[in-house]
Amino acid sequence: MSKVRIQPRSDKPVTTADLPIDNKMKEMLDQRIQQQEPVRHDLDQPVMRNLPLLTVSGLKMHFPVRKGLFGRQVGSVKAVDGVSFQIKKGETLGIVGESGSGKSTVGNCIMRNCQPTAGKINYNGREITAMTKAELRQLRQELQMITQNPYASLNPRMTVHEIIMEGPQIHHTAGDEAQQLETSAQMLELVGLNPSFSNRYPHEFSGGQRQRISIARALAMNPAFIVCDEIVSALDVSIQAQIVGLMMKLQEELGLTYIFIGHDLSVVRHLSNNVAVMYLGKLMELTSSDELYEHPLHPYTQALISAAPIPNPTVDRARERILLRGDLPSPINPPKGCNFCTRCKYANQRCREEDPPFIDVGNNHFVACHQVKGGA
C-alpha cells in the first residue's frame, strides 16, 4: 500500500477523477461543482483568525453528595467552581495543578461527558452546554478527547482497525471496507506505527504504542480540537518525549487546537502557548507559557515551579524549594475566602474572608491573589 498522509482541513477543489462512475456522470458532476460557490469558514477569514475558537465562561461542575434511603442531597463536591478562559485556533492551553484540582473535569465538561452545573462553553460560535444529544453527536466529529490510561481506554476485544474505525462508523463517514482499511492504515502511519498492526489486539502493544493508537482513534474523526487528558502521565520519560513530539508535529501539520492537561510542568511548558494553574476547582493564574515560568506571581504557582526538577544537579541542589504545609482541603467544604489560604505563608485575614478576583495585572497575566500588586 502506498504511503498516504492525512491532509489539513482546507478548501481544496472537489474533483471526480477517482470516483467509480462513468465519464458522462463525471462530466455532469464536475459541471455542478463548478457552479457552486466555494465553501468558506468564518475562522479562515483574516479578520476572524485571532478570535477565540473556544470560550469558557464561569464554568461550574458541582457533583451532588447524597445520603440516606431516598438519596437526599446533603452537599456537593465543587470539582470546578467558576473557571473562565479562551483558546485561539491552532494554539495549546496547558492546565496544571495537583490531583483533585479539577483539571480533568474541565475537559469532560467541554466534551459534555458531564453536564455543567453553571457557566457557558462556546465553541466556534456554538453554545455546547445547551446542545441536544443529536447536536452533540454532530459536534464530536470536531471535538475529540484522548484519555490518560491507554490500558483502560482501548477495548481488549477489538482489533486496532476496529478501534480506529469505530468513530467513523458511528458517524457514517467510514466508507466501504476498502476505504476503512486505507483510513486505519493512514492513521497508524500518521502516529508512527506500522499499518500491518491493524489486525492485532491492544494487549500486544506497549504503553507508548497503545497511547499512539488512542491518538490515531481521535484523528480518524478529522477533528479540529482535541482535549489531551494527561496523555503522558503513565508513560516512561523517553516515551513521553516521543508522544509530545508527535502531538506537536500533528498540530503543525493539521492545524489542531489542544487543551493539554498534565502534572509535568516541563512537558506542559514545551507544548503550550498559554498555561492555566488550577487549585481546588479554581484558576489561580493564567498567562503565556514563558511568562508563567519566568515570572510566576501566585504563591501556589511559585511552589509548583520550585518543585519541578532541573536537569542540572548543581543548580537543582542550590535553588530554594517552597514546601506547602498541609493537605488539599476538601472540595465539599472549601475555605471561605481564597481556596489557597490554608496553605499559603502570605495569607492574612482578608485572604481568609474574601475570595480574590481573577484579574489581569498587566501583559495579559491573570492571577487571583490579594497579595499580588494590581490584584487589590
Coordinates of C-alpha atoms in Angstrom, one line a residue:
M1 CA 0.0 0.0 0.0
S2 CA 1.4 3.4 -0.9
K3 CA 2.0 5.8 1.9
V4 CA -0.9 8.2 2.5
R5 CA -0.8 11.3 4.6
I6 CA -3.8 13.0 6.1
Q7 CA -4.4 16.5 4.9
P8 CA -5.2 19.5 7.0
R9 CA -8.7 21.0 6.8
S10 CA -8.7 23.1 3.7
D11 CA -10.9 24.3 0.8
K12 CA -9.4 22.0 -1.8
P13 CA -11.3 21.9 -5.1
V14 CA -13.6 18.8 -5.3
T15 CA -12.9 16.5 -8.2
T16 CA -14.5 13.4 -9.5
A17 CA -11.4 11.7 -11.1
D18 CA -11.3 8.8 -8.7
L19 CA -15.0 8.1 -8.4
P20 CA -16.1 4.7 -9.7
I21 CA -18.6 6.2 -12.2
D22 CA -18.7 6.6 -16.0
N23 CA -17.3 9.6 -17.8
K24 CA -20.7 11.1 -18.6
M25 CA -21.7 11.2 -14.9
K26 CA -18.3 12.6 -14.0
E27 CA -18.8 15.5 -16.5
M28 CA -22.2 16.3 -15.1
L29 CA -21.0 16.3 -11.5
D30 CA -17.9 18.4 -12.4
Q31 CA -20.3 20.9 -14.0
R32 CA -22.5 21.1 -10.9
I33 CA -19.4 21.5 -8.7
Q34 CA -18.0 24.4 -10.7
Q35 CA -21.4 26.2 -10.5
Q36 CA -21.3 26.1 -6.7
E37 CA -19.7 28.9 -4.6
P38 CA -16.6 27.8 -2.7
V39 CA -17.2 26.9 1.0
R40 CA -15.8 29.5 3.4
H41 CA -15.3 29.1 7.1
D42 CA -15.6 32.1 9.4
L43 CA -12.3 31.1 11.2
D44 CA -10.4 31.1 7.9
Q45 CA -11.1 34.8 7.3
P46 CA -8.1 37.0 8.1
V47 CA -10.3 39.2 10.5
M48 CA -11.6 36.1 12.3
R49 CA -8.4 34.2 12.8
N50 CA -7.5 35.9 16.1
L51 CA -10.9 35.3 17.6
P52 CA -11.2 32.5 20.2
L53 CA -12.1 29.1 18.9
L54 CA -13.3 28.1 22.5
T55 CA -14.6 30.4 25.2
V56 CA -15.3 29.0 28.7
S57 CA -17.2 31.5 31.0
G58 CA -17.9 30.9 34.7
L59 CA -17.8 27.1 34.3
K60 CA -19.0 25.2 37.4
M61 CA -19.3 21.5 37.9
H62 CA -20.8 20.5 41.4
F63 CA -21.4 16.8 41.9
P64 CA -24.2 16.1 44.4
V65 CA -23.4 14.2 47.6
R66 CA -26.4 12.1 48.6
K67 CA -27.2 10.2 51.8
G68 CA -30.0 8.0 53.1
L69 CA -32.6 5.7 51.7
F70 CA -34.1 8.3 49.4
G71 CA -30.9 9.8 48.2
R72 CA -31.3 13.2 49.9
Q73 CA -28.7 15.7 48.8
V74 CA -26.6 16.7 51.8
G75 CA -23.8 18.7 50.0
S76 CA -21.9 18.9 46.7
V77 CA -18.3 18.4 45.6
K78 CA -17.2 21.6 43.9
A79 CA -14.9 20.0 41.3
V80 CA -14.9 23.1 39.1
D81 CA -16.0 26.4 40.6
G82 CA -16.1 29.4 38.2
V83 CA -13.4 28.8 35.6
S84 CA -13.1 31.1 32.6
F85 CA -10.6 31.1 29.7
Q86 CA -10.2 31.3 25.9
I87 CA -8.3 29.4 23.3
K88 CA -7.5 30.6 19.8
K89 CA -7.4 28.4 16.7
G90 CA -4.1 26.4 16.4
E91 CA -3.0 27.1 20.0
T92 CA -2.5 24.9 23.0
L93 CA -3.7 25.7 26.5
G94 CA -1.9 23.8 29.2
I95 CA -3.7 23.1 32.5
V96 CA -1.6 22.1 35.5
G97 CA -2.3 21.5 39.2
E98 CA -2.4 18.9 41.9
S99 CA -4.5 15.7 41.7
G100 CA -8.1 16.7 42.6
S101 CA -7.8 20.3 41.4
G102 CA -10.5 19.8 38.7
K103 CA -8.3 19.7 35.6
S104 CA -9.9 16.6 34.0
T105 CA -13.4 17.7 35.0
V106 CA -12.9 20.8 32.9
G107 CA -12.0 18.6 29.9
N108 CA -15.0 16.4 30.5
C109 CA -17.3 19.4 30.7
I110 CA -16.0 20.7 27.4
M111 CA -16.7 17.3 25.8
R112 CA -20.1 17.3 27.6
N113 CA -19.3 14.0 29.2
C114 CA -20.5 15.9 32.3
Q115 CA -23.4 18.4 32.2
P116 CA -22.1 21.6 33.8
T117 CA -23.9 23.0 36.8
A118 CA -23.5 26.5 35.6
G119 CA -21.5 28.6 33.0
K120 CA -21.2 28.7 29.3
I121 CA -18.9 26.8 26.8
N122 CA -18.8 28.4 23.4
Y123 CA -17.1 26.5 20.5
N124 CA -16.8 28.3 17.2
G125 CA -20.0 30.3 17.8
R126 CA -22.0 27.3 19.2
E127 CA -23.1 27.0 22.8
I128 CA -22.1 23.5 23.9
T129 CA -24.0 23.5 27.2
A130 CA -27.4 23.9 25.5
M131 CA -26.9 21.3 22.8
T132 CA -29.2 18.3 22.3
K133 CA -27.9 14.8 22.1
A134 CA -28.2 14.9 18.3
E135 CA -26.3 18.2 18.1
L136 CA -23.6 16.8 20.4
R137 CA -23.1 13.8 18.3
Q138 CA -22.5 16.0 15.3
L139 CA -20.1 18.2 17.3
R140 CA -18.0 15.3 18.4
Q141 CA -16.7 14.9 14.8
E142 CA -14.8 18.2 15.5
L143 CA -14.1 17.7 19.3
Q144 CA -12.2 14.6 20.4
M145 CA -10.6 13.5 23.7
I146 CA -7.5 11.4 24.4
T147 CA -7.7 9.9 27.9
Q148 CA -4.9 9.2 30.4
N149 CA -4.9 5.4 30.6
P150 CA -4.4 3.6 27.3
Y151 CA -4.7 0.3 29.1
A152 CA -8.3 1.0 30.1
S153 CA -9.5 3.2 27.2
L154 CA -8.9 0.6 24.4
N155 CA -11.4 -2.3 24.1
P156 CA -9.4 -5.5 24.6
R157 CA -11.8 -7.5 22.4
M158 CA -11.4 -5.2 19.4
T159 CA -8.6 -5.2 16.9
V160 CA -6.7 -1.9 16.3
H161 CA -8.5 -1.5 13.0
E162 CA -11.9 -1.8 14.7
I163 CA -10.9 0.6 17.4
I164 CA -9.8 3.3 15.0
M165 CA -12.8 2.9 12.7
E166 CA -15.4 2.8 15.5
G167 CA -16.0 6.6 15.5
P168 CA -16.3 7.0 11.7
Q169 CA -18.7 4.0 11.6
I170 CA -20.9 5.6 14.2
H171 CA -21.0 8.9 12.3
H172 CA -21.4 7.1 8.9
T173 CA -18.2 8.6 7.5
A174 CA -16.2 5.4 7.2
G175 CA -17.0 4.5 3.6
D176 CA -16.7 1.0 2.2
E177 CA -14.5 -1.8 3.5
A178 CA -11.5 -0.8 1.3
Q179 CA -11.8 2.8 2.4
Q180 CA -11.9 1.8 6.0
L181 CA -8.7 -0.3 5.6
E182 CA -7.0 2.6 3.9
T183 CA -8.1 5.0 6.6
S184 CA -6.9 2.9 9.5
A185 CA -3.5 2.3 7.8
Q186 CA -3.3 6.0 7.1
M187 CA -3.9 6.8 10.8
L188 CA -1.4 4.3 12.0
E189 CA 1.3 5.7 9.7
L190 CA 0.5 9.2 10.9
V191 CA 1.2 8.3 14.5
G192 CA 4.3 6.3 13.7
L193 CA 3.0 2.7 13.8
N194 CA 3.2 0.0 11.1
P195 CA -0.1 -0.4 9.2
S196 CA 0.3 -4.1 9.5
F197 CA -0.5 -3.8 13.2
S198 CA -4.2 -3.1 12.3
N199 CA -5.2 -6.8 12.9
R200 CA -3.6 -7.0 16.3
Y201 CA -5.2 -6.5 19.8
P202 CA -4.3 -3.9 22.4
H203 CA -2.6 -6.4 24.8
E204 CA 0.1 -7.0 22.1
F205 CA 1.4 -3.4 22.4
S206 CA 3.5 -1.4 24.9
G207 CA 2.1 1.6 26.8
G208 CA 3.5 4.1 24.4
Q209 CA 2.2 2.2 21.4
R210 CA -1.3 2.0 23.0
Q211 CA -1.3 5.7 23.5
R212 CA -0.4 6.2 19.8
I213 CA -3.4 4.0 19.0
S214 CA -5.6 6.3 21.2
I215 CA -4.3 9.3 19.2
A216 CA -5.0 7.5 15.9
R217 CA -8.5 6.8 17.0
A218 CA -9.1 10.5 17.8
L219 CA -7.5 11.6 14.5
A220 CA -9.7 9.3 12.5
M221 CA -12.6 11.7 13.0
N222 CA -10.5 14.5 11.5
P223 CA -11.1 16.8 14.5
A224 CA -10.2 20.5 14.8
F225 CA -10.0 20.4 18.7
I226 CA -8.5 17.7 21.0
V227 CA -8.6 17.5 24.8
C228 CA -5.5 15.7 25.9
D229 CA -6.1 14.5 29.4
E230 CA -2.8 13.6 31.0
I231 CA -1.8 11.5 28.0
V232 CA 1.9 11.1 29.0
S233 CA 1.5 10.8 32.8
A234 CA 1.6 7.0 32.8
L235 CA 4.5 6.7 30.3
D236 CA 8.3 6.5 30.7
V237 CA 10.2 9.7 30.2
S238 CA 11.6 8.6 26.8
I239 CA 8.2 7.6 25.6
Q240 CA 6.8 10.9 26.9
A241 CA 9.2 12.8 24.7
Q242 CA 8.1 10.8 21.6
I243 CA 4.4 11.4 22.3
V244 CA 4.9 15.1 22.9
G245 CA 6.9 15.4 19.7
L246 CA 4.2 13.6 17.8
M247 CA 1.5 15.9 19.2
M248 CA 3.5 19.0 18.2
K249 CA 4.1 17.6 14.7
L250 CA 0.4 16.8 14.2
Q251 CA -0.6 20.3 15.4
E252 CA 1.8 21.9 12.9
E253 CA 0.6 19.7 10.0
L254 CA -3.1 19.6 10.7
G255 CA -3.7 22.9 12.4
L256 CA -5.1 21.3 15.5
T257 CA -6.1 23.1 18.7
Y258 CA -5.3 21.4 22.1
I259 CA -6.1 21.5 25.7
F260 CA -3.2 19.7 27.3
I261 CA -3.8 18.6 30.9
G262 CA -0.8 17.4 32.9
H263 CA 1.3 17.3 36.0
D264 CA 4.8 17.6 34.5
L265 CA 5.5 21.4 34.2
S266 CA 8.4 20.9 31.8
V267 CA 6.2 18.9 29.4
V268 CA 3.4 21.5 29.6
R269 CA 5.7 24.4 29.0
H270 CA 7.2 22.7 26.0
L271 CA 3.9 22.1 24.3
S272 CA 1.7 25.0 25.4
N273 CA 1.2 28.6 24.3
N274 CA -0.6 29.6 27.5
V275 CA -0.8 27.8 30.8
A276 CA -3.6 27.9 33.4
V277 CA -2.9 26.8 37.0
M278 CA -5.8 25.2 38.9
Y279 CA -6.2 24.7 42.6
L280 CA -9.3 23.2 44.3
G281 CA -11.6 23.9 41.3
K282 CA -10.5 27.5 40.6
L283 CA -7.9 29.2 38.4
M284 CA -5.1 30.7 40.3
E285 CA -3.1 32.0 37.4
L286 CA -3.3 32.2 33.6
T287 CA -0.8 33.7 31.2
S288 CA 1.6 32.8 28.4
S289 CA 3.9 29.8 28.9
D290 CA 7.2 31.8 29.1
E291 CA 5.7 34.5 31.3
L292 CA 4.3 32.0 33.8
Y293 CA 7.6 30.1 34.2
E294 CA 9.8 33.2 34.3
H295 CA 7.6 35.4 36.4
P296 CA 5.2 33.3 38.5
L297 CA 3.0 35.6 40.7
H298 CA 0.7 33.4 42.7
P299 CA 2.3 31.6 45.7
Y300 CA 0.8 28.3 44.5
T301 CA 2.4 28.6 41.1
Q302 CA 5.7 29.5 42.7
A303 CA 5.6 26.4 44.8
L304 CA 4.7 24.2 41.8
I305 CA 7.6 25.5 39.7
S306 CA 10.1 25.2 42.6
A307 CA 9.2 21.5 42.9
A308 CA 9.8 20.8 39.2
P309 CA 13.3 19.1 38.8
I310 CA 16.0 20.9 36.8
P311 CA 18.3 18.7 34.6
N312 CA 21.4 20.3 36.2
P313 CA 22.2 18.7 39.6
T314 CA 24.3 21.7 40.8
V315 CA 21.6 24.3 40.0
D316 CA 18.8 21.9 41.3
R317 CA 20.5 21.5 44.7
A318 CA 21.3 25.2 45.1
R319 CA 17.8 26.6 44.5
E320 CA 15.3 27.2 47.2
R321 CA 12.3 24.8 47.5
I322 CA 8.9 26.1 48.6
L323 CA 7.3 23.5 50.7
L324 CA 3.5 23.6 51.1
R325 CA 2.2 22.6 54.5
G326 CA -0.9 20.6 55.0
D327 CA -3.1 18.7 52.5
L328 CA -5.5 19.9 49.8
P329 CA -8.8 21.0 51.5
S330 CA -12.0 19.1 50.8
P331 CA -13.9 20.3 47.7
I332 CA -17.1 19.6 49.6
N333 CA -16.2 22.2 52.2
P334 CA -13.6 24.6 50.7
P335 CA -12.2 27.6 52.6
K336 CA -14.4 30.7 52.9
G337 CA -12.0 33.1 51.3
C338 CA -9.2 32.2 49.0
N339 CA -9.0 28.5 48.4
F340 CA -5.3 28.5 48.9
C341 CA -5.3 30.5 52.2
T342 CA -4.9 27.3 54.4
R343 CA -1.5 26.5 52.8
C344 CA -0.2 30.0 51.9
K345 CA 2.5 31.6 54.0
Y346 CA 1.4 35.1 52.9
A347 CA -2.3 34.6 53.9
N348 CA -3.8 37.3 56.1
Q349 CA -7.3 38.0 57.4
R350 CA -8.5 39.4 54.1
C351 CA -7.4 36.2 52.3
R352 CA -9.4 34.1 54.8
E353 CA -12.6 36.1 54.3
E354 CA -12.7 37.4 50.7
D355 CA -12.4 35.4 47.6
P356 CA -9.8 37.2 45.4
P357 CA -11.0 38.2 41.9
F358 CA -9.3 36.7 38.9
I359 CA -8.0 39.8 37.1
D360 CA -5.4 41.0 34.6
V361 CA -2.4 42.5 36.5
G362 CA -0.7 43.5 33.2
N363 CA 0.6 41.9 30.0
N364 CA -2.4 39.5 29.8
H365 CA -1.2 38.0 33.1
F366 CA -4.3 36.9 35.1
V367 CA -4.0 36.0 38.7
A368 CA -6.3 35.5 41.7
C369 CA -4.4 36.8 44.8
H370 CA -4.9 39.7 47.2
Q371 CA -1.1 39.9 47.7
V372 CA -0.1 40.4 44.1
K373 CA 0.4 44.0 43.1
G374 CA -2.5 45.1 40.9
G375 CA -4.7 42.4 42.3
A376 CA -6.3 44.6 45.0

